[in-house]
Coordinates of N, CA and C in Angstrom, one line a residue:
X1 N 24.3 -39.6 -44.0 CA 25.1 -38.7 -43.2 C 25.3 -39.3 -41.8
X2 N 26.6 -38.9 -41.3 CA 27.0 -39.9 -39.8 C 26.5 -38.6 -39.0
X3 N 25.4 -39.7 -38.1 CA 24.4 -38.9 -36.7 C 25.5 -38.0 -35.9
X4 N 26.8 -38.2 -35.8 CA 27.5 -37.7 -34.7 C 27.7 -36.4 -35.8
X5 N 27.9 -36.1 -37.0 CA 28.0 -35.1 -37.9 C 26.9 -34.2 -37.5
X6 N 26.1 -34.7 -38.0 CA 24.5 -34.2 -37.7 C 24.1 -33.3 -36.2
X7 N 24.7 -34.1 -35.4 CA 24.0 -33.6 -34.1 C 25.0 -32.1 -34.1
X8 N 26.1 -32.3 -34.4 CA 26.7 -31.3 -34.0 C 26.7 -29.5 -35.0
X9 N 26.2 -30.5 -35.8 CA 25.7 -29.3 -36.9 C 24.4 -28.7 -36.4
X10 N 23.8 -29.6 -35.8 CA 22.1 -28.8 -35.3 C 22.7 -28.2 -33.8
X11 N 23.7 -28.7 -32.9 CA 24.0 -27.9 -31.8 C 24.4 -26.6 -32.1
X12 N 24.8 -26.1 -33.1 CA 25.7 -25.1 -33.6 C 24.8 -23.9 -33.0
X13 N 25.9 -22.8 -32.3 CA 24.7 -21.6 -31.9 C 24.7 -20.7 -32.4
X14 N 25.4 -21.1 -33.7 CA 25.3 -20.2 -35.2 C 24.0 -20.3 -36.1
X15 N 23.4 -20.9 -35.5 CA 22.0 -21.9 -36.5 C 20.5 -20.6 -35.8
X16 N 20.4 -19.8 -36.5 CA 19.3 -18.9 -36.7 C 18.1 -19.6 -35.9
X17 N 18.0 -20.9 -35.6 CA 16.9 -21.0 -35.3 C 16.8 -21.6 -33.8
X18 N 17.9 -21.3 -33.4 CA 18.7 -22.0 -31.8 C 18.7 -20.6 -30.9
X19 N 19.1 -19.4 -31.5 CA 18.8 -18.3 -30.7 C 18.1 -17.7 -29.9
X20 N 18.3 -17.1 -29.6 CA 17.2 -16.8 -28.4 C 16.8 -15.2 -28.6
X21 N 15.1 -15.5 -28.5 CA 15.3 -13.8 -28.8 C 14.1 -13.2 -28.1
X22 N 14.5 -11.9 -28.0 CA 14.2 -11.0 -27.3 C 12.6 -10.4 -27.2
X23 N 11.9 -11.0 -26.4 CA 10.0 -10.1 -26.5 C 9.9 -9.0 -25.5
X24 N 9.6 -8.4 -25.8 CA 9.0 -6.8 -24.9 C 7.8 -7.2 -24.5
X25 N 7.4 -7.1 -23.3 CA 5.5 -7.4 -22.9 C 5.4 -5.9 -23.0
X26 N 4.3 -5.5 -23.3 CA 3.7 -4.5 -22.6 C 3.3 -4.3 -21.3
X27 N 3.7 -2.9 -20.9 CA 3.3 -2.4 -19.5 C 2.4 -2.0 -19.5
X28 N 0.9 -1.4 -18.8 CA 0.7 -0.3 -18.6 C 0.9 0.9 -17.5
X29 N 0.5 1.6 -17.7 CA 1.0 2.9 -16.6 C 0.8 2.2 -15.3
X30 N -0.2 1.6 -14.9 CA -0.7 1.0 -13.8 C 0.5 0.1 -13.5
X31 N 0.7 -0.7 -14.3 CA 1.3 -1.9 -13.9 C 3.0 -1.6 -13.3
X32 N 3.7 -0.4 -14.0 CA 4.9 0.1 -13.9 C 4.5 1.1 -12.5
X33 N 3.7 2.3 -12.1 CA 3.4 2.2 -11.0 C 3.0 1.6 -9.7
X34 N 2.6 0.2 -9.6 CA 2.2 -0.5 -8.8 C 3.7 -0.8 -8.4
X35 N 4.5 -1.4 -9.8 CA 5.6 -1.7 -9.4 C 7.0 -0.7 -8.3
X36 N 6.8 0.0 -8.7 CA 7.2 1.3 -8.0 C 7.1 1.5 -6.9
X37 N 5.7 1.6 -6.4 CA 5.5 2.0 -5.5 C 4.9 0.5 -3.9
X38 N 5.3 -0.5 -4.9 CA 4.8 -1.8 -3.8 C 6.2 -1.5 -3.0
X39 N 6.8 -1.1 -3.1 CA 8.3 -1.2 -1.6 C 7.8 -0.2 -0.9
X40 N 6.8 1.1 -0.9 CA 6.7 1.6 0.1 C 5.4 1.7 0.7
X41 N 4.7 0.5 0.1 CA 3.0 0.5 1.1 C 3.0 0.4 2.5
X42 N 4.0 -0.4 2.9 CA 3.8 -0.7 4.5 C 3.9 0.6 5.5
X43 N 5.3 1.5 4.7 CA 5.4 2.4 5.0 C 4.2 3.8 5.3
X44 N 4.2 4.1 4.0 CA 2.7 5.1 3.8 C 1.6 4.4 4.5
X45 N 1.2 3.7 4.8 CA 0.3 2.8 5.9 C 0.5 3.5 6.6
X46 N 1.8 2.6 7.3 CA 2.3 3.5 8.9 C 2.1 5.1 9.1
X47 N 2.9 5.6 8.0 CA 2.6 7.1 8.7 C 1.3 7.6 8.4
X48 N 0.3 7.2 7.2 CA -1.5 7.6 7.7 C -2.0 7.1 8.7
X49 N -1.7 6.0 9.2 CA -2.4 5.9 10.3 C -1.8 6.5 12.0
X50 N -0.6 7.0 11.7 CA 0.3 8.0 12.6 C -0.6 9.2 12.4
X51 N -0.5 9.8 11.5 CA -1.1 10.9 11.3 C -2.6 11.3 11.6
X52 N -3.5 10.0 11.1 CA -4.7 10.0 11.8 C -4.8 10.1 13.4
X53 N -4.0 9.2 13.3 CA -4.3 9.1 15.2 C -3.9 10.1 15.9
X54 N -2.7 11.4 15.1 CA -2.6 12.9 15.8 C -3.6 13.4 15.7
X55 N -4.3 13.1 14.1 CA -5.3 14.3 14.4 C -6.3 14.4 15.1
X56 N -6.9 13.0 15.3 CA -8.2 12.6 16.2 C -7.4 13.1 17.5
X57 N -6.2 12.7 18.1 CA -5.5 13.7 19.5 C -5.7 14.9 19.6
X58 N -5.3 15.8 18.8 CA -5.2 17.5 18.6 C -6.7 17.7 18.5
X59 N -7.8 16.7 17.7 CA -8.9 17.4 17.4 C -10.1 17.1 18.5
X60 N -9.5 16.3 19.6 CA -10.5 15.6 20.1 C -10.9 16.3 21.4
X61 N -10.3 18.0 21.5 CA -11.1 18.9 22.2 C -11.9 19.5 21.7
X62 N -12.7 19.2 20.3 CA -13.3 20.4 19.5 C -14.5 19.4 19.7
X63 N -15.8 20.2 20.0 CA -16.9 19.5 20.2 C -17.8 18.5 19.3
X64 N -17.5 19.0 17.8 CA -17.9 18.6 16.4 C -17.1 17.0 16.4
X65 N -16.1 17.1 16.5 CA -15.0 15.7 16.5 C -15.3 14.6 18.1
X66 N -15.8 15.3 19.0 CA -15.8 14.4 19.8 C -17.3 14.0 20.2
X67 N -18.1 14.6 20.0 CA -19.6 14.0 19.7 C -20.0 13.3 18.9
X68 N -19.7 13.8 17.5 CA -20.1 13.3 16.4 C -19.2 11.9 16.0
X69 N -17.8 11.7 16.3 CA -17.0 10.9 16.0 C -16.7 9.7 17.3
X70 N -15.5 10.2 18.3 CA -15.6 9.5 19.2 C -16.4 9.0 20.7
X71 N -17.5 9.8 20.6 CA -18.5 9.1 21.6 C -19.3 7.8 20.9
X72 N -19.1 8.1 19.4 CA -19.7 6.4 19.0 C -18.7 5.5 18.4
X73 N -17.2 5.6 18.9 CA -16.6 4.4 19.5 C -17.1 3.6 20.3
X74 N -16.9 2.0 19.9 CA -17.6 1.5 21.3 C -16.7 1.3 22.1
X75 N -15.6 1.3 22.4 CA -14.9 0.8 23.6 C -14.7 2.2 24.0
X76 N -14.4 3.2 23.6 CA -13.6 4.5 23.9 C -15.1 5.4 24.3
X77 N -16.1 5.1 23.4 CA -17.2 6.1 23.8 C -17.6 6.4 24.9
X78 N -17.6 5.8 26.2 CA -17.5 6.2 27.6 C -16.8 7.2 28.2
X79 N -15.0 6.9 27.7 CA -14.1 7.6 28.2 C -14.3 9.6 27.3
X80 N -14.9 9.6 26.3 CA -15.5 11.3 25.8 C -16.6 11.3 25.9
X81 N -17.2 11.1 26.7 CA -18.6 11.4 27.1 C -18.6 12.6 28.0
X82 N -19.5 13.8 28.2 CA -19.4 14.7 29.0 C -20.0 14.2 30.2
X83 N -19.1 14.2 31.3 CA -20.2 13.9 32.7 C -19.9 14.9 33.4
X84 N -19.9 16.2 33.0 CA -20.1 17.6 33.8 C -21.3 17.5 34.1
X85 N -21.8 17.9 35.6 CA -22.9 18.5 35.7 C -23.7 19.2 35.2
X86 N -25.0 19.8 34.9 CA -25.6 21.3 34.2 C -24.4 22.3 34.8
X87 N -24.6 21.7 36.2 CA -25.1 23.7 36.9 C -23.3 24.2 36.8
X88 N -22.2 22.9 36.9 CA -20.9 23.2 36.6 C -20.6 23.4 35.2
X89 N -21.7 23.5 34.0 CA -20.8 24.3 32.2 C -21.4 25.6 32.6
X90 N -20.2 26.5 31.8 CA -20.7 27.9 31.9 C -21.6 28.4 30.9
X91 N -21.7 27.5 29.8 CA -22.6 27.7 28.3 C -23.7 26.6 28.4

C-alpha cells in the first residue's frame, strides 16, 4: 500500500480510535464546596474580623471582657487597666 494512502486513512476523524472522549472525575461534596466558596474567603475574613473588633469595642465596658480578656493583651493591657483610686469607686 502507498504510505501517502495510509497516512491519510489513519488521519481520518472518522476512525473510532482518534476520538476523543469524554471522563467525569468524581467530586466530592467537599471538593465542589471549597470550590464555591474560595471567591469569597478574603471577604468573610474581613467582615469576622470587623465584627470581632466591634464586639471587643461595645463589650469592652463590661468588667468580665475587660479583665479577663484585654488587660492580658500585651501592648493594650496597660491602656484597660483600672487606675481609679480605692477611695474614688463607689462599689
Amino acid at each position: 500500500m502507498d504510505p501517502a494512502v495510509t497516512r491519510i486513512v489513519d488521519e481520518s476523524p472518522h476512525q473510532p480510535d482518534t476520538m476523543s472522549r469524554i471522563q467525569f472525575a468524581p467530586r466530592t461534596p467537599f471538593s465542589n464546596a471549597s470550590s464555591v466558596l474560595k471567591p469569597w474567603f478574603p471577604t468573610l475574613g474581613l467582615w469576622g474580623f470587623g465584627a470581632g473588633a466591634g464586639a471587643l469595642l461595645f463589650l469592652s465596658v463590661t468588667p468580665l471582657v475587660r479583665y479577663e480578656l484585654l488587660v492580658k493583651v500585651p501592648v493594650l493591657g496597660s491602656y484597660y487597666e483600672d487606675k481609679t483610686p480605692a477611695s474614688d469607686k463607689p462599689f
